[in-house]
Coordinates of C-alpha atoms and ligand atoms in Angstrom, one line a residue:
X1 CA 134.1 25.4 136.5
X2 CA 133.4 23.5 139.8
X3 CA 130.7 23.1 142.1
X4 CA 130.2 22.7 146.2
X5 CA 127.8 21.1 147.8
X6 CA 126.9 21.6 151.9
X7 CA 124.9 18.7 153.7
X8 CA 122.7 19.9 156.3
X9 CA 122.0 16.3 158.0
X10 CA 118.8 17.5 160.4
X11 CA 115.0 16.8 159.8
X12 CA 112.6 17.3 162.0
X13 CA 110.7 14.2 161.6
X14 CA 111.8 10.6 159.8
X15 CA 109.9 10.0 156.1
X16 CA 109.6 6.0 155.9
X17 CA 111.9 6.0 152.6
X18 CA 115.0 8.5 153.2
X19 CA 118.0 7.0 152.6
X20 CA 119.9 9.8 152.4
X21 CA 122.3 10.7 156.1
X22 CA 119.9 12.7 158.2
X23 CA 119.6 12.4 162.3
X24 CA 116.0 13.3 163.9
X25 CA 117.4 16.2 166.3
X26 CA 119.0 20.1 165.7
X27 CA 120.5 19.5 169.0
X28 CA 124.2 19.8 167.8
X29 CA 123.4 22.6 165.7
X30 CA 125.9 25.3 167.1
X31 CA 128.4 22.8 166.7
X32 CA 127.6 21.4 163.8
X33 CA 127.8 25.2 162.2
X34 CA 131.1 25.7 163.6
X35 CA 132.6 22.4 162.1
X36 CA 131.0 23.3 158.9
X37 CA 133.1 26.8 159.0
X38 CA 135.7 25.2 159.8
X39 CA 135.9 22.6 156.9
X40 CA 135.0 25.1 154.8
X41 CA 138.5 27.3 155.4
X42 CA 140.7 24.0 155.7
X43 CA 139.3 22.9 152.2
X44 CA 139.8 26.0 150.3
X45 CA 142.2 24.4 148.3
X46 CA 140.6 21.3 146.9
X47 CA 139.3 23.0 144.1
X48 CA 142.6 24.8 143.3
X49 CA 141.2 27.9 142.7
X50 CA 138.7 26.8 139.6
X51 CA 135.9 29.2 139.4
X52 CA 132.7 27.9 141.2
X53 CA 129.9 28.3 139.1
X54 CA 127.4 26.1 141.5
X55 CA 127.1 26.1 145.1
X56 CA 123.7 23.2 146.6
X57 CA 122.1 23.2 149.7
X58 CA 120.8 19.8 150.1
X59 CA 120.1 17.4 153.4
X60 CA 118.8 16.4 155.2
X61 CA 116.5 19.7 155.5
X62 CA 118.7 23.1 155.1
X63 CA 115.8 24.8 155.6
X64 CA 115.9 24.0 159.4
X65 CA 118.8 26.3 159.6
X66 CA 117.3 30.2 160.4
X67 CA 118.9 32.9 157.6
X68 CA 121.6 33.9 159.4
X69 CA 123.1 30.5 159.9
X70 CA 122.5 29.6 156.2
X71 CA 124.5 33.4 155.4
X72 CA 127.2 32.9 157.5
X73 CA 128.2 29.2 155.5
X74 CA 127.6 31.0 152.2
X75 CA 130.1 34.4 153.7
X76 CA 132.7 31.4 154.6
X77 CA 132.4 29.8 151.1
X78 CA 132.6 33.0 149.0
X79 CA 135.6 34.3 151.2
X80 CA 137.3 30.9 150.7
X81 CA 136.3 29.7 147.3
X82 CA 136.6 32.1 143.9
X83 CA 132.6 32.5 143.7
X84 CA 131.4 33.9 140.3
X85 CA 129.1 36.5 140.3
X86 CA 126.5 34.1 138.1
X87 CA 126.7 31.3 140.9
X88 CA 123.9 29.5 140.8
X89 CA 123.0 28.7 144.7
X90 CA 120.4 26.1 145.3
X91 CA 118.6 25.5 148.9
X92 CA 116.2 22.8 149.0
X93 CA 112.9 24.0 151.5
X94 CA 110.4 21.5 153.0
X95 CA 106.9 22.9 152.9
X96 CA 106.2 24.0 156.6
X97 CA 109.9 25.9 156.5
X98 CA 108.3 28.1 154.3
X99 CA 106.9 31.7 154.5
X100 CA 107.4 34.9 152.8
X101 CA 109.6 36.3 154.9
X102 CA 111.9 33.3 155.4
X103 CA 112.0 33.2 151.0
X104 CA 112.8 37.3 151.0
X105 CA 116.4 36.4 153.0
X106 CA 117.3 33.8 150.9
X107 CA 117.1 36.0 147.6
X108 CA 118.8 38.7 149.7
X109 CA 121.7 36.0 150.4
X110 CA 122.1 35.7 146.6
X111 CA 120.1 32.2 146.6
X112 CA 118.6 32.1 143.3
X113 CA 116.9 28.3 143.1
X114 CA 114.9 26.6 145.2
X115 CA 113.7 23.2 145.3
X116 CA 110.6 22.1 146.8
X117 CA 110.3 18.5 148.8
X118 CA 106.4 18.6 147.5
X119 CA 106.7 14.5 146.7
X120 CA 102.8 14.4 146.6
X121 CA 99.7 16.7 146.4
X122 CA 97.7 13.9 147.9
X123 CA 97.2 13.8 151.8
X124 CA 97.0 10.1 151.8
X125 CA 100.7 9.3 150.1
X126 CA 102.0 12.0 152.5
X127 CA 100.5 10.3 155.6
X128 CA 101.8 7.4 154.3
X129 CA 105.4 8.4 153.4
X130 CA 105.2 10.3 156.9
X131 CA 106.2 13.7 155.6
X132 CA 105.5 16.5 158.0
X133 CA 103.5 19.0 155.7
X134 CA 100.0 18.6 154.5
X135 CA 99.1 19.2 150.3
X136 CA 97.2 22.4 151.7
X137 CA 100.7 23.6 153.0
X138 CA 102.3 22.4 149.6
X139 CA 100.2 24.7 147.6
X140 CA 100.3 27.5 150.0
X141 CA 104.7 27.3 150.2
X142 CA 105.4 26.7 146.0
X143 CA 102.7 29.8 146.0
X144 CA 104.7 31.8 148.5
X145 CA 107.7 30.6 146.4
X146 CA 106.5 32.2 143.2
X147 CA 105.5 35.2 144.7
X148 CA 108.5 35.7 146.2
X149 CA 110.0 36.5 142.5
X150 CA 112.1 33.0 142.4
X151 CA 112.2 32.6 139.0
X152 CA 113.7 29.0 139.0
X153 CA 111.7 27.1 141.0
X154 CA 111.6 23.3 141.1
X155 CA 110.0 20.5 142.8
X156 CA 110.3 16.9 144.2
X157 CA 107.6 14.2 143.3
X158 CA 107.5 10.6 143.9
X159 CA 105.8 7.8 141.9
X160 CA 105.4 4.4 142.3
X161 CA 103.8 4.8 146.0
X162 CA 101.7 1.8 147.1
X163 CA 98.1 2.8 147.1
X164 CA 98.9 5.7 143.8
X165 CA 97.7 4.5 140.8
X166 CA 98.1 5.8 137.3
X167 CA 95.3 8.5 137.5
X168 CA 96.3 9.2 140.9
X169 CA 100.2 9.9 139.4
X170 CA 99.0 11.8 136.6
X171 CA 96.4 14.2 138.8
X172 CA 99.5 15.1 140.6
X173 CA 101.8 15.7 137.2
X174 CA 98.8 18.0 135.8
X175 CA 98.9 20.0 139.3
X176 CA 102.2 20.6 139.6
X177 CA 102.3 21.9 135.7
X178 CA 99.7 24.3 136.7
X179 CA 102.0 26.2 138.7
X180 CA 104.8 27.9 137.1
X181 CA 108.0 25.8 138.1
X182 CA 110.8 25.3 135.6
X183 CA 111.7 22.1 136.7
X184 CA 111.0 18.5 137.8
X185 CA 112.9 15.8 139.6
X186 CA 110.4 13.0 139.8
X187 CA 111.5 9.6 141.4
X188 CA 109.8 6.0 141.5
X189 CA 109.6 5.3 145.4
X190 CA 112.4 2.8 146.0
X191 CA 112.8 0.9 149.3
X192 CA 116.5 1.1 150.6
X193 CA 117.5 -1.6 153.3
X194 CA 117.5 -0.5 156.7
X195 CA 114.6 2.4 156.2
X196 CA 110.9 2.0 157.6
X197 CA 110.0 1.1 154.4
X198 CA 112.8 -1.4 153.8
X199 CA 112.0 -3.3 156.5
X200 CA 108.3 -3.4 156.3
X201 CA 109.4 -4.9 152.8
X202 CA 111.4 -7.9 153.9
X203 CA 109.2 -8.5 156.7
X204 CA 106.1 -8.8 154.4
X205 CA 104.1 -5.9 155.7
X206 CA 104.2 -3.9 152.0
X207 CA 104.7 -4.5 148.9
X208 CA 106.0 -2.8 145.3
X209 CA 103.7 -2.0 142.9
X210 CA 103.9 -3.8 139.9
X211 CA 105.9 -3.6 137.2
X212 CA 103.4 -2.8 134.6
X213 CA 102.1 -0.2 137.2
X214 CA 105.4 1.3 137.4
X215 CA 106.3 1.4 133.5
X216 CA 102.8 3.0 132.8
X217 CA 103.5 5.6 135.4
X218 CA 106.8 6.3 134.2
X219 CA 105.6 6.7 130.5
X220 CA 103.1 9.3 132.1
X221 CA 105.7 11.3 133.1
X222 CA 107.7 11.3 130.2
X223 CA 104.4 12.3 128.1
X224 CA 103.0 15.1 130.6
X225 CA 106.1 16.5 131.4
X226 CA 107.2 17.1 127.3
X227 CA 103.9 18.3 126.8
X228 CA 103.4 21.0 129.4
X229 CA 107.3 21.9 127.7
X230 CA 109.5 20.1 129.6
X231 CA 112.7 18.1 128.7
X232 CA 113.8 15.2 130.1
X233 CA 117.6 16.0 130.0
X234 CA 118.0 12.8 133.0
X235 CA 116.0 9.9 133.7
X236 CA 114.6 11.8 137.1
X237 CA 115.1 15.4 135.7
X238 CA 112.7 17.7 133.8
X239 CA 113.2 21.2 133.1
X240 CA 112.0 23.8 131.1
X241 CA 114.6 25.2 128.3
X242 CA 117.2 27.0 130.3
X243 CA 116.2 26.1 133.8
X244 CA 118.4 22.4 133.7
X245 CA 120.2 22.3 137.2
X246 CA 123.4 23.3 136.3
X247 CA 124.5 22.2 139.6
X248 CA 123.6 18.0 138.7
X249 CA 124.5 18.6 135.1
X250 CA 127.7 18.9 136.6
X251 CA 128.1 15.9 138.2
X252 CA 126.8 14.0 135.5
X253 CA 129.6 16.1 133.4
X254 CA 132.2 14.8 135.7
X255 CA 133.3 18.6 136.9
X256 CA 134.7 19.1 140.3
X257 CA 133.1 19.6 143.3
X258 CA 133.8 19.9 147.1
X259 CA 131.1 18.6 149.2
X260 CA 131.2 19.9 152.9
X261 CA 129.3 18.5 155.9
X262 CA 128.8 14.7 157.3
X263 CA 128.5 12.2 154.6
X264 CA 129.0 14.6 151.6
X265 CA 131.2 13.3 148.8
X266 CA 133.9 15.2 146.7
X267 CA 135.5 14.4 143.3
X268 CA 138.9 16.0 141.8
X269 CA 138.0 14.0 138.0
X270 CA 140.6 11.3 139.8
X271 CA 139.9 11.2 143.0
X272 CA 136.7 10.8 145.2
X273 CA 136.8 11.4 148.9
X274 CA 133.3 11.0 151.0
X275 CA 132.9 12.3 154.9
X276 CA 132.0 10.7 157.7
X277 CA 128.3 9.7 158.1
X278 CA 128.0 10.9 161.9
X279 CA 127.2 14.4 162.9
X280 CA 129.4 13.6 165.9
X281 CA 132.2 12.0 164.5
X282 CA 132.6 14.7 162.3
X283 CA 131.9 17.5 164.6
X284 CA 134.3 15.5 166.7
X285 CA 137.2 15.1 164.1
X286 CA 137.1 18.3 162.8
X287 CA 137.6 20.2 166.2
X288 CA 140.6 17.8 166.7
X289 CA 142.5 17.0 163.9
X290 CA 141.8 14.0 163.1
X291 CA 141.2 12.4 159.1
X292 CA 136.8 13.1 158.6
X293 CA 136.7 11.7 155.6
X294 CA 137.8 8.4 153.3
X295 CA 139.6 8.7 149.6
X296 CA 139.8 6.4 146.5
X297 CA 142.0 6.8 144.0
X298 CA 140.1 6.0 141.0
X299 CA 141.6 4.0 138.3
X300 CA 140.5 3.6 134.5
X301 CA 137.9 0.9 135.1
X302 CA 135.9 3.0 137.7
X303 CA 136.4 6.3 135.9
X304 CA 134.8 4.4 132.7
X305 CA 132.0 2.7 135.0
X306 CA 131.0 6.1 136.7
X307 CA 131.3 7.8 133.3
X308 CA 128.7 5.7 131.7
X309 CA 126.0 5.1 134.9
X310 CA 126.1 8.9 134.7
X311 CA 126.1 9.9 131.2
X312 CA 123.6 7.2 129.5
X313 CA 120.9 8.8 132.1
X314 CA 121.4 11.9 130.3
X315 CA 120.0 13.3 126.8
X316 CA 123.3 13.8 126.1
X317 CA 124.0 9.8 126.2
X318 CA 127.7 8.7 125.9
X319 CA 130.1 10.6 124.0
X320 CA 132.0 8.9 121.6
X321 CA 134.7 11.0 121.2
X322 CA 135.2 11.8 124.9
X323 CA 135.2 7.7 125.2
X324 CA 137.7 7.1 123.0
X325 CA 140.1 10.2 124.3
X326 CA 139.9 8.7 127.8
X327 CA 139.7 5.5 127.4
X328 CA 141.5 4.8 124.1
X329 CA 140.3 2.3 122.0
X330 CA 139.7 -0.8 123.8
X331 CA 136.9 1.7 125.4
X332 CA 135.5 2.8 122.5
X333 CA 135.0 -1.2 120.9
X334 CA 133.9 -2.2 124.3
X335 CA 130.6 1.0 124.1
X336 CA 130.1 0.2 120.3
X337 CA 130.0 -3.2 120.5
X338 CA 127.7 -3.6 123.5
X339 CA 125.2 -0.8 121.8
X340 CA 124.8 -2.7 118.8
X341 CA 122.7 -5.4 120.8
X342 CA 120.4 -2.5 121.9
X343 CA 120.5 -0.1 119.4
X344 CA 119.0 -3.6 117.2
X345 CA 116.1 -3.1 120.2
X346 CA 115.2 -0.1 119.6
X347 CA 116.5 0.6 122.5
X348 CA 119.4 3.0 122.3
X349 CA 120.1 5.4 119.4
X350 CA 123.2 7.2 118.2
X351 CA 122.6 10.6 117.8
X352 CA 125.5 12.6 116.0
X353 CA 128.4 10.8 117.6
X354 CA 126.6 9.7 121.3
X355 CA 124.7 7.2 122.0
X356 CA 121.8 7.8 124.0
X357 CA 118.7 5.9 125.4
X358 CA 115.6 5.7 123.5
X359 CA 112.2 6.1 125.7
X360 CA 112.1 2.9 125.8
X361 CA 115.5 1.9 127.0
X362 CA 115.2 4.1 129.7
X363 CA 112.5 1.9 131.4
X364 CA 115.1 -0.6 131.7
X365 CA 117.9 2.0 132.3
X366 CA 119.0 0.1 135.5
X367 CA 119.8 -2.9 133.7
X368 CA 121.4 -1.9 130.4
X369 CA 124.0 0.6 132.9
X370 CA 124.4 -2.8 134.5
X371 CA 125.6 -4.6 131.7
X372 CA 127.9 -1.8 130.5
X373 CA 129.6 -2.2 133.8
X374 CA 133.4 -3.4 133.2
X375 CA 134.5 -5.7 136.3
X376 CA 137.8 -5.0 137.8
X377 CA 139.2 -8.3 136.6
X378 CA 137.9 -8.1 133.1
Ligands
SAM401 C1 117.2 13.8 150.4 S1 115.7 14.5 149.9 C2 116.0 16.1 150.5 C3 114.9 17.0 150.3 C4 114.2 17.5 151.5 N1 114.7 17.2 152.7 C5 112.8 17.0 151.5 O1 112.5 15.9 152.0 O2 111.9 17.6 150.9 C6 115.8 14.6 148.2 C7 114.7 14.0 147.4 O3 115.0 12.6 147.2 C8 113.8 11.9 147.0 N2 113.9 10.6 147.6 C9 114.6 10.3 148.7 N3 114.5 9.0 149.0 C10 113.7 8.4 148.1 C11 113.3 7.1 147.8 N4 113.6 6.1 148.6 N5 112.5 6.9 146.8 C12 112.2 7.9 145.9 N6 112.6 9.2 146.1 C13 113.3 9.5 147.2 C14 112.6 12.8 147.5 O4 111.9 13.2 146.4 C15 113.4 13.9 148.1 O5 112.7 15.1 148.0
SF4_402 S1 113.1 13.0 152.7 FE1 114.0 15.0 153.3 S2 112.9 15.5 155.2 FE2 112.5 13.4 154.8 S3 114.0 12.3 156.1 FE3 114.8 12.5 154.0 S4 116.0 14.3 154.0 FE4 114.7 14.4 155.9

């Protein structure tokens, strides 16, 4: 089982808190398609053949990309990679990329999940957050989406914003549960160096909200979410009882994947190679040659690190036995003994033979990965 991921780094307009690679122009998008094609056929091999259950258009916006461009990259993955017929294919849409005819192509192209950058209902976060759709063209695209027959549909929400409060958040949870989506990813606004937001941080110009602000927000989620029959099976991720993104489970499961496209990171289970972060660069290196990405080999220390940042912000917590096969038995002490401290808290459990977070460890989730971090010189 393996997955791929394809970065389309274009949006049309900048939100003040994107981290994630993205330039503001489709000018190089002939070329960029082309390179894309082109990794695609010189990276058959990097998943040795394993069957690809999972295949994620993320960005960036894919959605900028018309159907034809978005079915010729899925025709050079399936006639490079050994696609199963159960694949599921993911495309994330931004609102005003939406319409009925535009959602008809994508189920004809075998896409089978979308995901929705709906972030808020409110007018005033997404003014603020400088998204380009309006909550009026929210309802109307996860509408169009339904109708359209997706049956896995999920959105994006963020929480946290300065100027949301609780009520605010909670106005938006019961909204979105009124629709019929299957799944959740809802995030707490962070503010990444370097991004609009970022800097109006260290400059003075906004603030966080705080922290008890944040926890009673987060608690929110947790409640309304299970409620309207959700599960929280990741700190950010709710979905409804066999609608859990396969495709992120995965990660989190430490299966391959093969990420294509500038910035896009791949993983082998020892190895973990990421692309350049520069539509250019890459267009550029791809069309001659040249190396378009950077490797690390990883050794025991950061396979133990990744596995546990990834697996304690799962329901399915750390698994003992996979701890102890991997990392032998100074691995295993090392979990048991740090867990004791917080399973004494209340906040981590064992459950059969993992150990996972309680509700309330995972409001400090952050800081008890942290301290389960081994350093390279320990
Ligand atoms: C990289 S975006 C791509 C989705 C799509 N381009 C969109 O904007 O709708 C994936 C999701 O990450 C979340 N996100 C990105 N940066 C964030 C931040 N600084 N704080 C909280 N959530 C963030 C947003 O919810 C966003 O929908
Ligand atoms: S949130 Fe989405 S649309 Fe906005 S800049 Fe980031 S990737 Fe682009």
């Amino acid at each position: 089982m393996a997955g791929i991921y394809i970065h389309i780094p274009f949006c049309k307009k900048l939100c003040f808190y994107c981290d994630f690679y993205h330039i503001i122009s489709l000018k190089d998008n002939t070329a960029f398609i082309d390179a894309l094609l082109k990794e695609t056929s010189l990276r058959k091999d990097y998943l040795s053949s394993e069957e690809v259950s999972t295949i994620y258009f993320g960005g960036g916006t894919p959605s900028v990309f018309s159907i034809e461009e978005i079915g010729k990259i899925l025709d050079r993955i399936k006639n490079n990679f050994n696609v199963n017929d159960e694949c599921e294919i993911t495309i994330e849409l931004n609102p005003d990329d939406v319409n009925p005819a535009y959602l008809e192509s994508l189920k004809q192209h075998d896409i089978n999940r979308v995901s929705l950058g709906i972030q808020s209902w409110r007018d005033s976060d997404l003014k603020m957050l400088n998204r380009r759709h309006s909550s009026a063209q929210a309802v109307k695209a996860l509408e169009d989406t339904l109708n359209a027959g997706f049956k896995n549909v999920s959105i994006d929400l963020i929480y946290g914003i300065p100027g949301m409060d609780k009520k605010d958040w909670e106005s938006n949870l019961d909204f979105s549960f009124s629709f019929g989506i299957k799944h959740l990813s809802a995030y707490h606004l962070t503010f990444e160096k370097g991004t609009v937001f970022g800097k109006m941080l260290e400059k003075g110009d906004m603030s966080e909200i705080d922290e008890d602000d944040s926890n009673a927000q987060f608690n929110s989620l947790i409640e309304k979410a299970e409620s309207a029959g959700f599960i929280q099976y990741e700190i950010s991720n709710f979905g409804k009882p066999g609608y859990f993104s396969l495709h992120n489970s995965n990660y989190w499961k430490q299966v391959s994947y093969i990420g294509l496209g500038p910035s896009a990171h791949s993983f082998n289970g020892y190895s973990r190679q990421w692309n350049i972060r520069d539509v250019k660069g890459y267009i550029n290196a791809i069309n001659t040659g040249k190396e378009f990405f950077e490797s690390e080999e990883l050794d025991t220390k950061i396979r133990f690190n990744e596995y546990i940042m990834t697996s304690l912000r799962t329901m399915w917590g750390i698994d003992l036995e996979y701890v102890e096969k991997m990392f032998e038995k100074e691995g295993y002490d090392y979990v048991v003994n740090l867990a004791t401290k917080y399973r004494n808290y209340g906040m981590m459990k064992q459950e059969k033979n993992s150990l996972v977070l309680t509700n309330q460890g995972k409001m400090i989730s952050d800081n008890i990965i942290s301290e389960f971090m081994m350093l390279e010189d320990e």
